[in-house]
JSON list of C-alpha atoms and ligand atoms in Angstrom, two decimals:
[
{"chain": "A", "resi": 109, "resn": "MET", "atom": "CA", "xyz": [-172.55, -81.65, -48.15]},
{"chain": "A", "resi": 110, "resn": "ARG", "atom": "CA", "xyz": [-175.92, -81.16, -49.77]},
{"chain": "A", "resi": 111, "resn": "ASP", "atom": "CA", "xyz": [-176.62, -81.79, -53.47]},
{"chain": "A", "resi": 112, "resn": "LYS", "atom": "CA", "xyz": [-178.05, -79.10, -55.70]},
{"chain": "A", "resi": 113, "resn": "PRO", "atom": "CA", "xyz": [-181.86, -79.33, -55.82]},
{"chain": "A", "resi": 114, "resn": "SER", "atom": "CA", "xyz": [-181.82, -79.45, -59.58]},
{"chain": "A", "resi": 115, "resn": "GLU", "atom": "CA", "xyz": [-179.76, -82.56, -59.59]},
{"chain": "A", "resi": 116, "resn": "HIS", "atom": "CA", "xyz": [-181.40, -84.62, -56.84]},
{"chain": "A", "resi": 117, "resn": "ARG", "atom": "CA", "xyz": [-184.76, -84.80, -55.13]},
{"chain": "A", "resi": 118, "resn": "GLY", "atom": "CA", "xyz": [-185.07, -87.00, -52.07]},
{"chain": "A", "resi": 119, "resn": "GLY", "atom": "CA", "xyz": [-181.87, -88.72, -52.93]},
{"chain": "A", "resi": 120, "resn": "GLU", "atom": "CA", "xyz": [-182.98, -89.56, -56.50]},
{"chain": "A", "resi": 121, "resn": "PRO", "atom": "CA", "xyz": [-181.73, -87.71, -59.59]},
{"chain": "A", "resi": 122, "resn": "VAL", "atom": "CA", "xyz": [-184.34, -85.46, -61.18]},
{"chain": "A", "resi": 123, "resn": "ASN", "atom": "CA", "xyz": [-185.20, -86.23, -64.76]},
{"chain": "A", "resi": 124, "resn": "GLN", "atom": "CA", "xyz": [-184.00, -83.09, -66.57]},
{"chain": "A", "resi": 125, "resn": "GLY", "atom": "CA", "xyz": [-186.10, -83.93, -69.64]},
{"chain": "A", "resi": 126, "resn": "ARG", "atom": "CA", "xyz": [-189.32, -84.01, -67.60]},
{"chain": "A", "resi": 127, "resn": "ARG", "atom": "CA", "xyz": [-188.39, -80.75, -65.87]},
{"chain": "A", "resi": 128, "resn": "ARG", "atom": "CA", "xyz": [-187.73, -79.07, -69.20]},
{"chain": "A", "resi": 129, "resn": "PHE", "atom": "CA", "xyz": [-191.03, -80.41, -70.58]},
{"chain": "A", "resi": 130, "resn": "CYS", "atom": "CA", "xyz": [-192.93, -78.99, -67.59]},
{"chain": "A", "resi": 131, "resn": "GLN", "atom": "CA", "xyz": [-191.21, -75.63, -67.97]},
{"chain": "A", "resi": 132, "resn": "LEU", "atom": "CA", "xyz": [-192.06, -75.46, -71.66]},
{"chain": "A", "resi": 133, "resn": "THR", "atom": "CA", "xyz": [-195.66, -76.56, -71.05]},
{"chain": "A", "resi": 134, "resn": "ILE", "atom": "CA", "xyz": [-196.21, -73.99, -68.30]},
{"chain": "A", "resi": 135, "resn": "GLY", "atom": "CA", "xyz": [-194.51, -71.31, -70.39]},
{"chain": "A", "resi": 136, "resn": "GLY", "atom": "CA", "xyz": [-196.66, -72.17, -73.40]},
{"chain": "A", "resi": 137, "resn": "MET", "atom": "CA", "xyz": [-199.83, -72.05, -71.31]},
{"chain": "A", "resi": 138, "resn": "ALA", "atom": "CA", "xyz": [-198.79, -68.66, -69.92]},
{"chain": "A", "resi": 139, "resn": "VAL", "atom": "CA", "xyz": [-198.24, -67.28, -73.43]},
{"chain": "A", "resi": 140, "resn": "ALA", "atom": "CA", "xyz": [-201.56, -68.72, -74.63]},
{"chain": "A", "resi": 141, "resn": "SER", "atom": "CA", "xyz": [-203.38, -67.24, -71.62]},
{"chain": "A", "resi": 142, "resn": "ALA", "atom": "CA", "xyz": [-201.79, -63.83, -72.18]},
{"chain": "A", "resi": 143, "resn": "ALA", "atom": "CA", "xyz": [-202.79, -63.90, -75.85]},
{"chain": "A", "resi": 144, "resn": "THR", "atom": "CA", "xyz": [-206.34, -64.97, -75.00]},
{"chain": "A", "resi": 145, "resn": "VAL", "atom": "CA", "xyz": [-206.74, -62.05, -72.60]},
{"chain": "A", "resi": 146, "resn": "SER", "atom": "CA", "xyz": [-204.87, -59.40, -74.57]},
{"chain": "A", "resi": 147, "resn": "TYR", "atom": "CA", "xyz": [-206.39, -59.98, -78.03]},
{"chain": "A", "resi": 148, "resn": "PRO", "atom": "CA", "xyz": [-209.93, -58.84, -77.11]},
{"chain": "A", "resi": 149, "resn": "VAL", "atom": "CA", "xyz": [-208.54, -55.93, -75.08]},
{"chain": "A", "resi": 150, "resn": "ILE", "atom": "CA", "xyz": [-206.36, -54.75, -77.97]},
{"chain": "A", "resi": 151, "resn": "SER", "atom": "CA", "xyz": [-209.22, -55.26, -80.43]},
{"chain": "A", "resi": 152, "resn": "PHE", "atom": "CA", "xyz": [-211.49, -53.17, -78.21]},
{"chain": "A", "resi": 153, "resn": "LEU", "atom": "CA", "xyz": [-208.97, -50.37, -77.86]},
{"chain": "A", "resi": 154, "resn": "LYS", "atom": "CA", "xyz": [-208.18, -50.22, -81.58]},
{"chain": "A", "resi": 155, "resn": "LEU", "atom": "CA", "xyz": [-210.08, -47.54, -83.45]},
{"chain": "A", "resi": 156, "resn": "PRO", "atom": "CA", "xyz": [-212.92, -48.88, -85.54]},
{"chain": "A", "resi": 157, "resn": "LYS", "atom": "CA", "xyz": [-212.20, -48.84, -89.24]},
{"chain": "A", "resi": 158, "resn": "SER", "atom": "CA", "xyz": [-214.84, -46.17, -89.72]},
{"chain": "A", "resi": 159, "resn": "LEU", "atom": "CA", "xyz": [-212.88, -43.77, -87.48]},
{"chain": "A", "resi": 160, "resn": "GLN", "atom": "CA", "xyz": [-209.49, -44.43, -88.94]},
{"chain": "A", "resi": 161, "resn": "GLN", "atom": "CA", "xyz": [-208.01, -42.18, -91.54]},
{"chain": "A", "resi": 162, "resn": "GLU", "atom": "CA", "xyz": [-209.69, -42.79, -94.86]},
{"chain": "A", "resi": 163, "resn": "GLU", "atom": "CA", "xyz": [-208.79, -41.74, -98.33]},
{"chain": "A", "resi": 164, "resn": "PRO", "atom": "CA", "xyz": [-210.54, -38.58, -99.48]},
{"chain": "A", "resi": 165, "resn": "VAL", "atom": "CA", "xyz": [-213.65, -39.14, -101.58]},
{"chain": "A", "resi": 166, "resn": "GLU", "atom": "CA", "xyz": [-213.46, -37.62, -105.04]},
{"chain": "A", "resi": 167, "resn": "VAL", "atom": "CA", "xyz": [-216.45, -37.15, -107.30]},
{"chain": "A", "resi": 168, "resn": "PRO", "atom": "CA", "xyz": [-216.22, -35.41, -110.68]},
{"chain": "A", "resi": 169, "resn": "LEU", "atom": "CA", "xyz": [-218.81, -32.63, -110.89]},
{"chain": "A", "resi": 170, "resn": "ALA", "atom": "CA", "xyz": [-219.77, -33.97, -114.32]},
{"chain": "A", "resi": 171, "resn": "ASP", "atom": "CA", "xyz": [-220.99, -37.16, -112.62]},
{"chain": "A", "resi": 172, "resn": "LEU", "atom": "CA", "xyz": [-223.46, -35.29, -110.41]},
{"chain": "A", "resi": 173, "resn": "ALA", "atom": "CA", "xyz": [-227.00, -35.21, -111.77]},
{"chain": "A", "resi": 174, "resn": "GLU", "atom": "CA", "xyz": [-228.96, -31.97, -111.53]},
{"chain": "A", "resi": 175, "resn": "ASP", "atom": "CA", "xyz": [-231.92, -33.43, -109.68]},
{"chain": "A", "resi": 176, "resn": "ALA", "atom": "CA", "xyz": [-230.49, -36.47, -107.94]},
{"chain": "A", "resi": 177, "resn": "ALA", "atom": "CA", "xyz": [-228.32, -36.78, -104.87]},
{"chain": "A", "resi": 178, "resn": "THR", "atom": "CA", "xyz": [-225.11, -38.74, -105.06]},
{"chain": "A", "resi": 179, "resn": "TRP", "atom": "CA", "xyz": [-224.50, -40.71, -101.89]},
{"chain": "A", "resi": 180, "resn": "VAL", "atom": "CA", "xyz": [-221.05, -41.62, -100.67]},
{"chain": "A", "resi": 181, "resn": "GLU", "atom": "CA", "xyz": [-219.79, -43.11, -97.45]},
{"chain": "A", "resi": 182, "resn": "HIS", "atom": "CA", "xyz": [-216.94, -41.35, -95.73]},
{"chain": "A", "resi": 183, "resn": "LEU", "atom": "CA", "xyz": [-215.64, -42.03, -92.21]},
{"chain": "A", "resi": 184, "resn": "GLY", "atom": "CA", "xyz": [-218.68, -44.16, -91.54]},
{"chain": "A", "resi": 185, "resn": "GLN", "atom": "CA", "xyz": [-221.09, -41.38, -92.47]},
{"chain": "A", "resi": 186, "resn": "GLN", "atom": "CA", "xyz": [-223.65, -41.39, -95.28]},
{"chain": "A", "resi": 187, "resn": "ILE", "atom": "CA", "xyz": [-223.04, -38.19, -97.22]},
{"chain": "A", "resi": 188, "resn": "ALA", "atom": "CA", "xyz": [-225.37, -36.69, -99.80]},
{"chain": "A", "resi": 189, "resn": "ILE", "atom": "CA", "xyz": [-223.88, -34.54, -102.53]},
{"chain": "A", "resi": 190, "resn": "ILE", "atom": "CA", "xyz": [-226.27, -32.35, -104.52]},
{"chain": "A", "resi": 191, "resn": "ARG", "atom": "CA", "xyz": [-225.87, -29.78, -107.24]},
{"chain": "A", "resi": 192, "resn": "VAL", "atom": "CA", "xyz": [-226.60, -26.26, -106.01]},
{"chain": "A", "resi": 193, "resn": "ASP", "atom": "CA", "xyz": [-226.29, -23.08, -108.07]},
{"chain": "A", "resi": 194, "resn": "GLY", "atom": "CA", "xyz": [-223.85, -24.57, -110.56]},
{"chain": "A", "resi": 195, "resn": "GLY", "atom": "CA", "xyz": [-221.66, -25.96, -107.78]},
{"chain": "A", "resi": 196, "resn": "ALA", "atom": "CA", "xyz": [-222.27, -28.68, -105.27]},
{"chain": "A", "resi": 197, "resn": "MET", "atom": "CA", "xyz": [-222.85, -29.09, -101.56]},
{"chain": "A", "resi": 198, "resn": "ALA", "atom": "CA", "xyz": [-222.50, -32.09, -99.31]},
{"chain": "A", "resi": 199, "resn": "PHE", "atom": "CA", "xyz": [-224.50, -32.94, -96.21]},
{"chain": "A", "resi": 200, "resn": "ASN", "atom": "CA", "xyz": [-224.29, -35.59, -93.57]},
{"chain": "A", "resi": 201, "resn": "GLY", "atom": "CA", "xyz": [-227.40, -37.65, -94.30]},
{"chain": "A", "resi": 202, "resn": "ALA", "atom": "CA", "xyz": [-228.23, -38.23, -90.64]},
{"chain": "A", "resi": 203, "resn": "CYS", "atom": "CA", "xyz": [-231.34, -36.33, -89.61]},
{"chain": "A", "resi": 204, "resn": "PRO", "atom": "CA", "xyz": [-230.54, -34.06, -86.64]},
{"chain": "A", "resi": 205, "resn": "HIS", "atom": "CA", "xyz": [-233.79, -35.18, -84.95]},
{"chain": "A", "resi": 206, "resn": "LEU", "atom": "CA", "xyz": [-233.05, -38.84, -84.17]},
{"chain": "A", "resi": 207, "resn": "GLY", "atom": "CA", "xyz": [-230.52, -39.82, -86.78]},
{"chain": "A", "resi": 208, "resn": "CYS", "atom": "CA", "xyz": [-232.55, -41.47, -89.55]},
{"chain": "A", "resi": 209, "resn": "ILE", "atom": "CA", "xyz": [-231.00, -41.12, -92.98]},
{"chain": "A", "resi": 210, "resn": "VAL", "atom": "CA", "xyz": [-232.85, -38.51, -95.01]},
{"chain": "A", "resi": 211, "resn": "GLN", "atom": "CA", "xyz": [-233.81, -38.97, -98.65]},
{"chain": "A", "resi": 212, "resn": "TRP", "atom": "CA", "xyz": [-233.40, -36.46, -101.45]},
{"chain": "A", "resi": 213, "resn": "ASP", "atom": "CA", "xyz": [-236.54, -35.44, -103.33]},
{"chain": "A", "resi": 214, "resn": "GLY", "atom": "CA", "xyz": [-235.10, -34.01, -106.53]},
{"chain": "A", "resi": 215, "resn": "PRO", "atom": "CA", "xyz": [-238.24, -32.36, -107.98]},
{"chain": "A", "resi": 216, "resn": "ALA", "atom": "CA", "xyz": [-239.02, -30.72, -104.63]},
{"chain": "A", "resi": 217, "resn": "ARG", "atom": "CA", "xyz": [-235.33, -29.93, -104.10]},
{"chain": "A", "resi": 218, "resn": "ALA", "atom": "CA", "xyz": [-235.65, -31.03, -100.49]},
{"chain": "A", "resi": 219, "resn": "PHE", "atom": "CA", "xyz": [-234.33, -33.66, -98.12]},
{"chain": "A", "resi": 220, "resn": "LYS", "atom": "CA", "xyz": [-237.13, -35.57, -96.43]},
{"chain": "A", "resi": 221, "resn": "CYS", "atom": "CA", "xyz": [-236.78, -37.72, -93.38]},
{"chain": "A", "resi": 222, "resn": "PRO", "atom": "CA", "xyz": [-238.79, -40.93, -93.58]},
{"chain": "A", "resi": 223, "resn": "CYS", "atom": "CA", "xyz": [-239.01, -41.34, -89.80]},
{"chain": "A", "resi": 224, "resn": "HIS", "atom": "CA", "xyz": [-240.92, -38.33, -88.50]},
{"chain": "A", "resi": 225, "resn": "GLY", "atom": "CA", "xyz": [-241.42, -36.13, -91.55]},
{"chain": "A", "resi": 226, "resn": "ALA", "atom": "CA", "xyz": [-238.70, -33.52, -91.20]},
{"chain": "A", "resi": 227, "resn": "VAL", "atom": "CA", "xyz": [-238.03, -31.57, -94.40]},
{"chain": "A", "resi": 228, "resn": "PHE", "atom": "CA", "xyz": [-234.87, -29.64, -95.24]},
{"chain": "A", "resi": 229, "resn": "ASN", "atom": "CA", "xyz": [-234.28, -27.36, -98.22]},
{"chain": "A", "resi": 230, "resn": "ASP", "atom": "CA", "xyz": [-231.30, -27.67, -100.58]},
{"chain": "A", "resi": 231, "resn": "LYS", "atom": "CA", "xyz": [-229.19, -25.60, -98.17]},
{"chain": "A", "resi": 232, "resn": "GLY", "atom": "CA", "xyz": [-229.88, -28.15, -95.42]},
{"chain": "A", "resi": 233, "resn": "GLU", "atom": "CA", "xyz": [-232.11, -25.74, -93.47]},
{"chain": "A", "resi": 234, "resn": "PRO", "atom": "CA", "xyz": [-235.17, -27.20, -91.71]},
{"chain": "A", "resi": 235, "resn": "VAL", "atom": "CA", "xyz": [-238.48, -26.14, -93.24]},
{"chain": "A", "resi": 236, "resn": "ALA", "atom": "CA", "xyz": [-240.93, -28.60, -91.67]},
{"chain": "A", "resi": 237, "resn": "GLY", "atom": "CA", "xyz": [-241.20, -31.34, -89.09]},
{"chain": "A", "resi": 238, "resn": "PRO", "atom": "CA", "xyz": [-240.07, -31.86, -85.54]},
{"chain": "A", "resi": 239, "resn": "VAL", "atom": "CA", "xyz": [-236.57, -30.47, -85.96]},
{"chain": "A", "resi": 240, "resn": "ASN", "atom": "CA", "xyz": [-235.03, -27.01, -85.67]},
{"chain": "A", "resi": 241, "resn": "ALA", "atom": "CA", "xyz": [-231.43, -27.89, -86.48]},
{"chain": "A", "resi": 242, "resn": "PRO", "atom": "CA", "xyz": [-230.08, -28.01, -90.02]},
{"chain": "A", "resi": 243, "resn": "LEU", "atom": "CA", "xyz": [-228.45, -30.96, -91.70]},
{"chain": "A", "resi": 244, "resn": "ARG", "atom": "CA", "xyz": [-224.73, -30.92, -90.99]},
{"chain": "A", "resi": 245, "resn": "LYS", "atom": "CA", "xyz": [-222.77, -29.57, -93.93]},
{"chain": "A", "resi": 246, "resn": "VAL", "atom": "CA", "xyz": [-219.71, -31.52, -94.97]},
{"chain": "A", "resi": 247, "resn": "GLN", "atom": "CA", "xyz": [-216.66, -29.49, -95.99]},
{"chain": "A", "resi": 248, "resn": "VAL", "atom": "CA", "xyz": [-215.81, -30.04, -99.61]},
{"chain": "A", "resi": 249, "resn": "GLU", "atom": "CA", "xyz": [-213.11, -28.74, -101.90]},
{"chain": "A", "resi": 250, "resn": "ILE", "atom": "CA", "xyz": [-213.93, -28.25, -105.55]},
{"chain": "A", "resi": 251, "resn": "LYS", "atom": "CA", "xyz": [-210.90, -28.03, -107.80]},
{"chain": "A", "resi": 252, "resn": "ASP", "atom": "CA", "xyz": [-210.45, -28.74, -111.48]},
{"chain": "A", "resi": 253, "resn": "GLY", "atom": "CA", "xyz": [-214.01, -30.00, -111.80]},
{"chain": "A", "resi": 254, "resn": "VAL", "atom": "CA", "xyz": [-213.64, -32.55, -108.98]},
{"chain": "A", "resi": 255, "resn": "LEU", "atom": "CA", "xyz": [-215.39, -32.38, -105.63]},
{"chain": "A", "resi": 256, "resn": "ARG", "atom": "CA", "xyz": [-213.25, -33.74, -102.83]},
{"chain": "A", "resi": 257, "resn": "ILE", "atom": "CA", "xyz": [-214.32, -34.65, -99.31]},
{"chain": "A", "resi": 258, "resn": "MET", "atom": "CA", "xyz": [-211.31, -34.78, -97.00]},
{"chain": "B", "resi": 586, "resn": "FES", "atom": "S1", "xyz": [-235.37, -38.74, -87.27]},
{"chain": "B", "resi": 586, "resn": "FES", "atom": "FE1", "xyz": [-235.78, -37.38, -88.84]},
{"chain": "B", "resi": 586, "resn": "FES", "atom": "S2", "xyz": [-237.59, -36.41, -88.26]},
{"chain": "B", "resi": 586, "resn": "FES", "atom": "FE2", "xyz": [-237.20, -37.77, -86.66]}
]
């Protein structure tokens, strides 16, 4: 009759403590290897914070100056809010030419791009420079004197 392999090897009893230690060590290395590989993969697949759901941005209309733009960041975008005809409008600050962030010239009531000279009026329409597309408008809700960007 043959002995069980777990009890004897080559006629000598197997040290159960050593076997258990080897099993735990190999198991621990397997878990560590899996974590080392999966962490960067999961981090890569996770949405960047800028694309995750953010709280709406709220700006009281009373805080908006007549001739200055108020800049806020929402969903990773630089957004310019300006007063227009007693209300307010918001634009994505990225120039539609090559993406530079435009600057607001209050006295001229125009957005100017520092990169290649594009100029947009206070409705976001292009009026000069190497661009034909307007600034992208950002949907806003104005209620009870507060502008909200969702
Ligand atoms: S990036 Fe604005 S004009 Fe070129």
